[in-house]
């Protein structure tokens, strides 16, 4: 394992020190590993927090700022943060109108955020509503499983719900739009290579030089299927078809098409993939009204990509286009 | 002579040592069907637990078990943090203000702990989780209890946990991260069932008066 | 080699198609492989073009837009574009006040841009001034060599000269500020892994699991020295010390500190590196007034990073902070 | 019987074939001390040249050489595009409107081409570039010219190019991308000197009347 780190145990703490040093517009609580916007708590605005294991950067710390998150809790690499962190963040961002917890659907994240919400209810007066993202069509959904993973749509939920909060909506309404984005969004990912968790010291899985994993998540977990390497146009089909089979995206509002790099794939290839995805959507009668291409929710240095589609309407378009000012996503300000 | 705070401290210490010694094993099991952090999670948590207990040794079983649970919840994260944390917190509730636990009391506390795992994680038998080691362990404990001996009951529990752990290998996961793999989760031993077996095995090795 | 591509020969063309599909605010000339801002030529503004081999994305195509470049020419992977492309871009962006060519100092880039400028002078009335960037302290500079490579400072030149053009300065003045940025900027890079040129099909160099390359450029070329892998804090020293030895950055204007990811290194590690760099600068009495962390000038999927320092003053600060609206760098609009 | 457009066409075709056949070799030489694209660059350019010449066959030596030079300039990029492009453009200028070149004419054209490479690239002997193959080649050509035979002169030129190419191996590069490597460029054969040797070798194989 070769990485730009010192001791594997210090990776998250030292990276947060770098964020603090590079971003005067953010404030970092190093004890609790929380990235706040510097002016938190913002009064009279619903506050949004998220958090999860580290290694997905810019998600979530890079999405803290006006128009998006008020704070993000950083766990160890690929390990959900703890309830203490989430509780501290909840108290630190509440501006009187309550706090939305944006939780990716992983057992650990869900349980830790649940405990944080219980503690918030028991120990503070802060109103908390949680929204769980579960957009990964690679995973079979059933009452008897852990359900689908939260992946790419989380980025879109954070942006759009952040805009709704900025627009003055109340906590229930902000949660509603977050749930709507999750309900109308679907994702599917693939990997060319594994990533290496610093503390583990070697790749999570071994992938021969002529094979790829289809249906991966964002934690270096193996995918649903291992198949022969294939051209980008076939990879695009492997990702887009299950998404289109799972949800109708031909509505008149069109879609936001999001091609996400997993961390180790060059932007050159991400745009090439976007080209393939756009062609498939066109052929399927899906109209693209907004697009996003880049490494927004990553899995350390994993090579690969994911595709997320979100069915849009006027409300979502307006919230998507609203100003946002974070290290990882910025426009309009 | 029942089980007091010092005995529990010995147990927790032994569990911490075993987890730290097996960090690589747990992580590599988690690499196969998860995200390669279970060893790190448990080692980080149990080191913190030991440090906390050393810094501020609790006097009663309940205080000690609560301290362990709180520390795990606030230092582990992931799935195992809340699950193991809840396990110890529910044990703490179960023992109440007793200074010593008799064999039945230990059994009740373990059963309460396992109930906490279920309350938190909703796992059922055969989901391929730590529950598949823990549930047979408490059942075997209770079944062996007729004999009255703590050592015997814990030995039965540890054996049952190990058997339950081994039985996770052919299962297809329905809970936790391994469930994302669908059929590909078959053929791998569950990491949480492995650490849970260490938990019961170290109990068997340390709780009976030496 | 596993990549998200189809035929290696089509990588650049297909990636440009993706850029065109994803960015309505850009216009792509697919024949000449030129990315234009959609409203080019902008009248009564000095125009800026750059270009170079592909594989460094977002540089240069991702830096086309208001406040930065008017157009970018894409060569094959790691191969300078041709004079034809540059001439077409020059004519396509000229708004009457002339065109600045921003050229990274590589023999190929310099010769091709030179020929383009000769053609522009001979065949068109467009006034062209070229500025060559050569900020890489890893390379010995001498009259008898090809001189230093242009690396990280190119990003800063494009941003700052773009702002100067937006502010209404004339061609000579825009070229002056571009030269000033280059003169006051220094960079140094390192690699943990090689990259793989798609047409070559295998890594440009082999690096054992316990060795790293110090003093690399952005084309997968081997570095000046191969050394044992080392902690991030020592890597930071290897990069910062030669920069500080080469130029005085202790001036009262402070510096812009730029930690750049080479393409395959997670953002988590880039921020960790930034933390190490910031500490070294602090210890050396160098004051950081602006910072930039991220993959801005990459080398395909190479893992590694580079550090660029730019000595700032009020003029440069103001131009740096001016609005910019490109896919790869955006603020203020 | 001098060298006409058809002979030059044969030369360019043979050079294209050789470059395409040796694309991997040129790229792997460029991997060691450059950026792994010299094979791709030359193959792309020479394929475009052949396609162009086939689509629109020039009638005169000058037209043909100019066409080759222009196509290389507009399709290769990198360092080799302008350098090889200029080489052929300067050859075209040198031959003027002659329909056939005699042995001296060929020599003058080659020398003009090499002068173009120097004008564009400023390389000197020993810089470890294509010039280190080309310069000895034209010198050897002129030296052999006393004999009067084109085949003989070109054979001498090709041998000198190969010797010059081989002599680049121990050199430390002072021009082009390899110069960034400093001492680490020592011990590797220059890719451009290698392709330039193909250029002269294919001339020797094709230009003398068959
Ligand atoms: N719902 C659940 N109920 C009981 N145990 C579970 C549940 N989900 C996961 N686990 C256990 O947690 C273990 C994984 O823990 P760990 O790797 O530390 O957390 P994470 O899955 O968040 O990375 C699994 O091997 C499994 O035994
Ligand atoms: N200034 C120069 N003069 C002559 N030849 C040069 C010069 N610079 C580079 N070359 C030649 O160009 C070759 C590299 O060509 P190529 O790989 O196609 O371009 P690039 O270096 O831009 O990637 C070198 O091996 C060398 O022979
Ligand atoms: Mg985890
Ligand atoms: Mg895990
Ligand atoms: Mg090149
Ligand atoms: Mg090259």
XYZ file of N, CA and C in Angstrom, chain C residues 16-222:
621
model
N -14.520 14.532 -25.638
C -14.995 15.863 -26.046
C -16.491 15.828 -26.341
N -16.968 14.711 -26.874
C -18.413 14.603 -27.086
C -19.159 14.637 -25.758
N -18.568 14.008 -24.760
C -19.174 14.062 -23.429
C -19.180 15.473 -22.870
N -18.083 16.185 -23.055
C -18.035 17.580 -22.586
C -19.110 18.405 -23.282
N -19.239 18.206 -24.588
C -20.255 18.961 -25.335
C -21.654 18.638 -24.820
N -21.887 17.353 -24.540
C -23.218 16.953 -24.081
C -23.507 17.472 -22.682
N -22.484 17.539 -21.847
C -22.700 17.902 -20.445
C -22.713 19.404 -20.214
N -22.147 20.164 -21.137
C -21.942 21.593 -20.869
C -22.498 22.482 -21.969
N -23.763 22.838 -21.876
C -24.361 23.740 -22.878
C -23.661 25.098 -22.925
N -22.958 25.446 -21.872
C -22.274 26.746 -21.852
C -20.963 26.705 -22.621
N -20.622 25.527 -23.133
C -19.431 25.380 -23.976
C -19.869 24.944 -25.370
N -18.994 25.192 -26.334
C -19.254 24.744 -27.687
C -18.013 23.993 -28.129
N -18.184 22.819 -28.709
C -17.023 22.023 -29.090
C -16.945 21.902 -30.611
N -15.785 22.243 -31.150
C -15.491 21.997 -32.563
C -14.824 20.626 -32.620
N -15.626 19.629 -33.022
C -15.108 18.257 -32.945
C -14.055 17.985 -34.018
N -14.167 18.637 -35.151
C -13.169 18.441 -36.201
C -11.792 18.886 -35.721
N -11.755 20.061 -35.147
C -10.471 20.597 -34.700
C -10.170 20.304 -33.242
N -11.074 19.607 -32.576
C -10.880 19.295 -31.149
C -10.587 20.562 -30.327
N -11.550 21.484 -30.425
C -11.424 22.743 -29.679
C -12.668 22.922 -28.805
N -12.438 23.243 -27.540
C -13.538 23.603 -26.642
C -13.593 25.126 -26.563
N -14.714 25.704 -26.986
C -14.917 27.157 -26.921
C -15.946 27.495 -25.862
N -15.857 28.667 -25.261
C -17.039 29.126 -24.542
C -18.103 29.397 -25.596
N -19.355 29.129 -25.274
C -20.415 29.144 -26.278
C -20.549 30.507 -26.936
N -20.199 31.568 -26.211
C -20.405 32.914 -26.758
C -19.152 33.487 -27.413
N -18.166 32.619 -27.677
C -16.946 33.092 -28.354
C -17.269 33.396 -29.820
N -16.663 34.379 -30.436
C -15.691 35.309 -29.858
C -16.363 36.423 -29.061
N -15.793 36.735 -27.926
C -16.302 37.841 -27.116
C -15.658 39.125 -27.634
N -16.485 40.056 -28.067
C -15.958 41.283 -28.659
C -15.304 42.158 -27.594
N -14.266 42.862 -28.033
C -13.623 43.863 -27.185
C -13.091 43.322 -25.868
N -12.601 42.124 -25.928
C -11.907 41.542 -24.780
C -10.716 40.807 -25.349
N -9.579 40.931 -24.717
C -8.461 40.081 -25.113
C -8.892 38.639 -24.908
N -8.619 37.785 -25.880
C -9.010 36.381 -25.758
C -7.814 35.553 -25.305
N -8.103 34.486 -24.585
C -7.049 33.579 -24.118
C -7.317 32.183 -24.659
N -6.295 31.593 -25.231
C -6.416 30.167 -25.526
C -5.230 29.432 -24.912
N -5.489 28.173 -24.643
C -4.389 27.307 -24.278
C -4.666 25.958 -24.924
N -3.915 24.998 -24.560
C -4.086 23.689 -25.157
C -2.876 22.864 -24.840
N -2.994 21.607 -25.097
C -1.900 20.713 -24.799
C -2.400 19.294 -24.998
N -1.570 18.354 -24.650
C -2.010 16.974 -24.718
C -3.202 16.764 -23.809
N -4.042 15.788 -24.132
C -5.143 15.438 -23.233
C -4.594 14.573 -22.097
N -5.453 14.322 -21.101
C -5.032 13.509 -19.968
C -4.719 14.328 -18.734
N -4.887 15.661 -18.843
C -4.606 16.535 -17.698
C -5.877 17.159 -17.144
N -7.021 16.652 -17.533
C -8.295 17.265 -17.209
C -8.456 17.473 -15.693
N -9.097 18.577 -15.294
C -9.838 19.560 -16.071
C -9.012 20.463 -16.989
N -7.715 20.670 -16.716
C -6.897 21.443 -17.649
C -6.966 20.813 -19.041
N -7.135 21.526 -20.131
C -7.450 22.938 -20.263
C -8.934 23.136 -20.534
N -9.593 22.131 -21.161
C -10.987 22.304 -21.571
C -11.912 22.668 -20.421
N -11.611 22.170 -19.233
C -12.441 22.459 -18.070
C -12.245 23.861 -17.532
N -11.329 24.606 -18.114
C -11.093 25.977 -17.671
C -11.524 26.993 -18.725
N -12.395 26.554 -19.608
C -12.948 27.456 -20.614
C -14.236 28.057 -20.076
N -14.309 29.365 -20.124
C -15.515 30.054 -19.675
C -15.186 31.454 -19.219
N -16.216 32.236 -18.907
C -16.007 33.618 -18.463
C -15.009 33.702 -17.309
N -14.041 34.575 -17.461
C -13.047 34.769 -16.414
C -11.826 33.892 -16.554
N -11.805 33.048 -17.579
C -10.638 32.187 -17.737
C -10.348 32.039 -19.240
N -10.327 30.859 -19.789
C -9.981 30.700 -21.209
C -11.190 30.928 -22.125
N -10.886 31.392 -23.345
C -11.935 31.486 -24.375
C -12.017 30.184 -25.175
N -10.907 29.495 -25.266
C -10.919 28.209 -25.959
C -9.720 27.387 -25.527
N -9.845 26.080 -25.698
C -8.746 25.156 -25.390
C -8.653 24.132 -26.509
N -7.432 23.865 -26.936
C -7.201 22.860 -27.983
C -6.766 21.565 -27.311
N -7.417 20.472 -27.695
C -7.082 19.177 -27.110
C -6.231 18.366 -28.064
N -5.050 17.984 -27.628
C -4.229 17.070 -28.401
C -4.575 15.636 -28.051
N -3.917 14.701 -28.704
C -4.022 13.317 -28.255
C -3.481 13.243 -26.834
N -3.656 12.087 -26.205
C -3.203 11.961 -24.823
C -1.696 12.242 -24.736
N -1.352 13.237 -23.949
C 0.037 13.643 -23.693
C 0.763 14.130 -24.953
N 0.039 14.469 -25.988
C 0.667 14.945 -27.212
C 0.134 16.336 -27.546
N 1.036 17.259 -27.680
C 0.621 18.629 -28.015
C -0.325 18.634 -29.207
N -1.325 19.500 -29.184
C -2.149 19.681 -30.383
C -1.316 20.270 -31.514
N -1.919 20.358 -32.678
C -1.191 20.796 -33.868
C -1.435 22.278 -34.130
N -0.583 22.870 -34.953
C -0.737 24.299 -35.258
C -2.100 24.623 -35.879
N -2.645 23.708 -36.684
C -3.953 23.946 -37.296
C -5.020 24.213 -36.254
N -4.991 23.358 -35.221
C -5.990 23.507 -34.162
C -5.839 24.861 -33.485
N -4.594 25.202 -33.206
C -4.346 26.448 -32.477
C -4.699 27.658 -33.334
N -4.443 27.536 -34.626
C -4.785 28.639 -35.521
C -6.301 28.807 -35.591
N -7.005 27.678 -35.726
C -8.470 27.754 -35.775
C -9.016 28.365 -34.494
N -8.460 27.945 -33.349
C -8.923 28.498 -32.073
C -8.626 29.987 -31.987
N -7.457 30.369 -32.455
C -7.059 31.779 -32.411
C -8.056 32.627 -33.206
N -8.376 32.148 -34.381
C -9.332 32.900 -35.203
C -10.734 32.855 -34.595
N -11.040 31.741 -33.949
C -12.388 31.567 -33.399
C -12.666 32.390 -32.155
N -11.612 32.828 -31.482
C -11.846 33.563 -30.229
C -11.551 35.044 -30.351
N -10.852 35.450 -31.394
C -10.421 36.847 -31.454
C -11.619 37.799 -31.476
N -11.640 38.661 -30.513
C -12.716 39.643 -30.446
C -12.226 41.025 -30.828
N -11.104 41.063 -31.551
C -10.601 42.340 -32.036
C -9.429 42.890 -31.247
N -9.205 42.324 -30.064
C -8.115 42.856 -29.236
C -6.934 41.899 -29.128
N -6.955 40.868 -29.962
C -5.805 39.970 -29.959
C -5.983 38.779 -29.041
N -5.051 37.844 -29.160
C -5.186 36.557 -28.483
C -3.897 36.207 -27.743
N -4.061 35.825 -26.482
C -2.928 35.321 -25.711
C -2.869 33.805 -25.822
N -1.696 33.299 -26.181
C -1.466 31.855 -26.170
C -0.769 31.486 -24.865
N -1.384 30.627 -24.090
C -0.741 30.159 -22.861
C -0.179 28.772 -23.144
N 1.137 28.680 -23.083
C 1.841 27.494 -23.571
C 2.678 26.901 -22.447
N 2.471 25.651 -22.171
C 3.321 24.973 -21.189
C 4.655 24.648 -21.853
N 5.727 24.812 -21.119
C 7.038 24.633 -21.729
C 7.425 23.178 -21.946
N 6.955 22.649 -23.074
C 7.402 21.350 -23.585
C 7.782 21.590 -25.028
N 8.796 20.933 -25.481
C 9.294 21.140 -26.838
C 8.148 21.093 -27.837
N 7.308 20.060 -27.710
C 6.212 19.909 -28.656
C 5.221 21.058 -28.577
N 4.800 21.390 -27.391
C 3.831 22.475 -27.235
C 4.403 23.780 -27.760
N 5.640 24.043 -27.388
C 6.252 25.309 -27.791
C 6.370 25.388 -29.315
N 6.835 24.317 -29.946
C 7.016 24.354 -31.408
C 5.674 24.470 -32.131
N 4.690 23.713 -31.672
C 3.395 23.773 -32.352
C 2.730 25.138 -32.177
N 2.805 25.692 -30.973
C 2.222 27.019 -30.764
C 2.993 28.083 -31.549
N 4.310 27.892 -31.626
C 5.137 28.808 -32.422
C 4.684 28.813 -33.884
N 4.483 27.626 -34.412
C 4.048 27.545 -35.802
C 2.662 28.167 -35.971
N 1.809 27.948 -34.968
C 0.473 28.548 -35.042
C 0.564 30.065 -35.044
N 1.446 30.596 -34.212
C 1.592 32.058 -34.167
C 2.147 32.572 -35.490
N 3.094 31.835 -36.077
C 3.619 32.226 -37.390
C 2.504 32.230 -38.428
N 1.675 31.176 -38.393
C 0.571 31.105 -39.344
C -0.426 32.233 -39.104
N -0.703 32.517 -37.833
C -1.643 33.594 -37.528
C -1.121 34.910 -38.088
N 0.186 35.133 -37.933
C 0.779 36.384 -38.431
C 0.729 36.416 -39.958
N 0.992 35.271 -40.583
C 1.070 35.240 -42.038
C -0.309 35.252 -42.681
N -1.257 34.570 -42.080
C -2.519 34.319 -42.763
C -3.701 35.090 -42.220
N -3.577 35.673 -41.042
C -4.711 36.379 -40.453
C -4.214 37.709 -39.920
N -5.137 38.560 -39.588
C -4.736 39.834 -38.999
C -4.709 39.776 -37.492
N -4.841 38.588 -36.931
C -4.989 38.487 -35.477
C -3.641 38.641 -34.776
N -3.628 39.534 -33.809
C -2.409 39.724 -33.030
C -2.298 38.628 -31.966
N -1.141 38.010 -31.913
C -0.940 36.916 -30.958
C 0.279 37.198 -30.096
N 0.136 37.002 -28.807
C 1.291 37.014 -27.910
C 1.292 35.685 -27.157
N 2.473 35.091 -27.044
C 2.569 33.809 -26.344
C 3.273 33.982 -25.008
N 2.761 33.284 -24.026
C 3.431 33.229 -22.732
C 3.679 31.765 -22.415
N 4.903 31.469 -22.076
C 5.283 30.085 -21.794
C 5.430 29.908 -20.289
N 4.786 28.882 -19.738
C 4.929 28.594 -18.306
C 6.039 27.568 -18.095
N 6.843 27.795 -17.091
C 7.948 26.861 -16.799
C 8.310 26.934 -15.327
N 7.442 26.354 -14.517
C 7.497 26.521 -13.071
C 8.049 25.322 -12.306
N 8.433 24.275 -13.015
C 8.749 23.020 -12.316
C 10.188 22.995 -11.826
N 10.370 23.141 -10.524
C 11.728 23.212 -9.986
C 12.440 21.864 -10.004
N 11.713 20.796 -10.328
C 12.378 19.490 -10.421
C 13.381 19.469 -11.562
N 13.191 20.363 -12.514
C 14.017 20.338 -13.712
C 15.098 21.410 -13.627
N 16.313 20.999 -13.910
C 17.419 21.955 -13.975
C 17.150 22.914 -15.127
N 17.343 24.158 -14.876
C 17.130 25.134 -15.931
C 18.486 25.533 -16.492
N 18.574 25.593 -17.804
C 19.826 25.999 -18.407
C 19.564 26.384 -19.844
N 20.414 27.214 -20.344
C 20.307 27.627 -21.742
C 20.446 26.437 -22.674
N 21.101 25.408 -22.210
C 21.438 24.292 -23.092
C 20.501 23.104 -22.927
N 19.367 23.312 -22.281
C 18.385 22.233 -22.142
C 17.040 22.765 -22.613
N 16.040 21.928 -22.517
C 14.694 22.348 -22.880
C 14.079 23.229 -21.802
N 14.808 23.427 -20.699
C 14.306 24.270 -19.621
C 13.296 23.537 -18.770
N 12.693 24.300 -17.876
C 11.738 23.699 -16.938
C 10.390 23.446 -17.583
N 9.726 22.438 -17.073
C 8.373 22.126 -17.527
C 7.369 23.141 -16.987
N 6.308 23.326 -17.739
C 5.165 24.078 -17.230
C 4.204 23.116 -16.573
N 3.920 23.336 -15.281
C 2.994 22.445 -14.592
C 1.934 23.269 -13.852
N 1.849 23.117 -12.551
C 0.740 23.683 -11.777
C 0.470 25.159 -11.985
N 1.510 25.917 -12.188
C 1.312 27.362 -12.309
C 0.442 27.706 -13.522
N 0.376 26.813 -14.471
C -0.444 27.049 -15.659
C -1.904 27.308 -15.283
N -2.396 26.563 -14.310
C -3.772 26.757 -13.831
C -3.946 28.180 -13.311
N -2.966 28.619 -12.553
C -3.057 29.945 -11.935
C -2.915 31.032 -12.986
N -2.054 30.813 -13.971
C -1.901 31.774 -15.072
C -3.226 31.908 -15.827
N -3.856 30.784 -16.098
C -5.104 30.841 -16.863
C -6.183 31.604 -16.098
N -6.252 31.354 -14.794
C -7.255 32.055 -13.985
C -6.962 33.543 -13.900
N -5.731 33.869 -13.595
C -5.401 35.269 -13.303
C -5.342 36.101 -14.582
N -4.758 35.563 -15.628
C -4.742 36.292 -16.900
C -6.161 36.422 -17.450
N -6.974 35.388 -17.230
C -8.372 35.456 -17.652
C -9.098 36.608 -16.960
N -8.825 36.770 -15.680
C -9.445 37.867 -14.946
C -8.938 39.212 -15.452
N -7.663 39.269 -15.795
C -7.097 40.522 -16.315
C -7.751 40.895 -17.647
N -7.994 39.897 -18.488
C -8.670 40.156 -19.760
C -10.101 40.623 -19.504
N -10.764 39.983 -18.559
C -12.129 40.377 -18.197
C -12.166 41.804 -17.670
N -11.100 42.199 -17.012
C -11.056 43.546 -16.448
C -10.772 44.588 -17.518
N -10.590 44.171 -18.760
C -10.432 45.138 -19.846
C -9.007 45.493 -20.192
N -8.062 44.776 -19.615
C -6.669 45.094 -19.957
C -6.373 44.723 -21.410
N -5.368 45.378 -21.975
C -5.021 45.066 -23.357
C -4.071 43.870 -23.422
N -3.808 43.415 -24.643
C -3.061 42.174 -24.827
C -1.703 42.203 -24.130
N -0.988 43.317 -24.282
C 0.342 43.391 -23.669
C 0.236 43.287 -22.151
N -0.777 43.930 -21.594
C -0.933 43.926 -20.141
C -1.372 42.554 -19.636
N -2.239 41.902 -20.389
C -2.658 40.556 -19.995
C -1.456 39.607 -20.051
N -0.664 39.738 -21.110
C 0.535 38.906 -21.222
C 1.499 39.206 -20.073
N 1.593 40.478 -19.697
C 2.493 40.847 -18.596
C 2.096 40.163 -17.298
N 0.811 40.181 -16.999
C 0.407 39.576 -15.730
C 0.567 38.054 -15.797
N 0.357 37.483 -16.970
C 0.588 36.038 -17.119
C 2.055 35.718 -16.853
N 2.939 36.518 -17.410
C 4.382 36.295 -17.185
C 4.762 36.505 -15.727
N 4.118 37.471 -15.120
C 4.397 37.726 -13.710
C 4.009 36.525 -12.849
N 2.849 35.965 -13.120
C 2.416 34.781 -12.360
C 3.423 33.652 -12.559
N 3.815 33.453 -13.804
C 4.788 32.389 -14.058
C 6.103 32.670 -13.340
N 6.526 33.926 -13.355
C 7.809 34.273 -12.744
C 7.761 34.111 -11.229
N 6.608 34.307 -10.645
C 6.486 34.257 -9.192
C 5.954 32.914 -8.684
N 5.797 31.972 -9.576
C 5.255 30.673 -9.179
C 6.268 29.560 -9.354
N 6.220 28.577 -8.464
C 7.104 27.408 -8.558
C 6.336 26.158 -8.150
N 6.676 25.037 -8.761
C 5.990 23.776 -8.482
C 6.969 22.627 -8.350
N 6.478 21.570 -7.725
C 7.224 20.320 -7.626
C 6.235 19.187 -7.414
N 6.443 18.090 -8.125
C 5.470 16.993 -8.056
C 6.092 15.648 -7.740
N 5.251 14.697 -7.373
C 5.710 13.340 -7.065
C 4.622 12.336 -7.438
N 5.038 11.106 -7.640
C 4.090 10.062 -8.013
C 4.242 8.830 -7.128
N 3.111 8.236 -6.796
C 3.095 6.939 -6.113
C 2.972 5.806 -7.111
N 2.354 6.115 -8.253
C 2.155 5.101 -9.292
C 2.327 5.769 -10.652
N 2.505 4.964 -11.661
C 2.542 5.471 -13.019
C 1.122 5.617 -13.547
N 0.989 6.308 -14.651
C -0.276 6.270 -15.364
C -0.087 5.392 -16.590
N -1.185 5.082 -17.254
C -1.155 4.258 -18.453
C -1.741 5.044 -19.613
N -0.924 5.325 -20.609
C -1.414 5.990 -21.812
C -2.284 4.977 -22.568
N -3.539 5.336 -22.894
C -4.447 4.349 -23.492
C -3.847 3.653 -24.716
N -3.208 4.415 -25.595
C -2.663 3.805 -26.811
C -1.464 2.909 -26.509
N -0.746 3.203 -25.431
C 0.403 2.379 -25.071
C -0.060 1.088 -24.390
N -1.120 1.170 -23.618
C -1.729 -0.039 -23.073
C -1.092 -0.589 -21.816
N 0.049 -0.022 -21.424
C 0.598 -0.451 -20.138
C 1.281 0.737 -19.447
N 1.502 0.598 -18.122
C 2.026 1.740 -17.364
C 3.321 2.264 -17.981
N 3.476 3.576 -18.008
C 4.666 4.171 -18.595
C 5.914 3.750 -17.838
N 5.820 3.656 -16.528
C 6.968 3.108 -15.787
C 6.447 2.150 -14.719
N 7.321 1.271 -14.282
C 6.967 0.337 -13.218
C 7.576 0.836 -11.929
N 6.740 0.897 -10.915
C 7.215 1.411 -9.644
C 6.916 0.339 -8.603
N 7.967 -0.204 -7.954
C 7.701 -1.238 -6.947
C 6.811 -0.678 -5.837
N 6.236 -1.592 -5.077
C 5.244 -1.234 -4.083
C 5.792 -0.392 -2.948
N 7.118 -0.292 -2.859
C 7.695 0.451 -1.741
C 8.532 1.632 -2.222
N 8.307 2.042 -3.481
C 9.098 3.166 -3.984
C 8.199 4.233 -4.601
N 8.667 5.437 -4.594
C 7.930 6.549 -5.194
C 8.878 7.358 -6.071
N 8.310 8.143 -6.961
C 9.111 8.986 -7.849
C 8.983 10.438 -7.395
N 10.106 11.088 -7.227
C 10.106 12.492 -6.830
C 10.530 13.331 -8.035
N 9.810 14.420 -8.260
C 10.196 15.312 -9.358
C 9.622 14.876 -10.687
N 8.376 14.414 -10.672
C 7.712 14.012 -11.910
C 7.022 15.205 -12.551
N 6.718 15.043 -13.826
C 5.895 16.023 -14.518
C 4.462 15.527 -14.599
N 3.776 15.906 -15.664
C 2.369 15.544 -15.768
C 2.122 14.663 -16.986
N 3.132 13.941 -17.432
C 2.972 13.096 -18.609
C 3.380 11.665 -18.336
N 3.391 11.285 -17.068
C 3.803 9.937 -16.750
C 5.288 9.713 -16.973
N 6.017 10.768 -17.299
C 7.460 10.596 -17.435
C 8.033 10.283 -16.058
N 9.051 9.435 -15.990
C 9.647 9.164 -14.677
C 10.192 10.459 -14.073
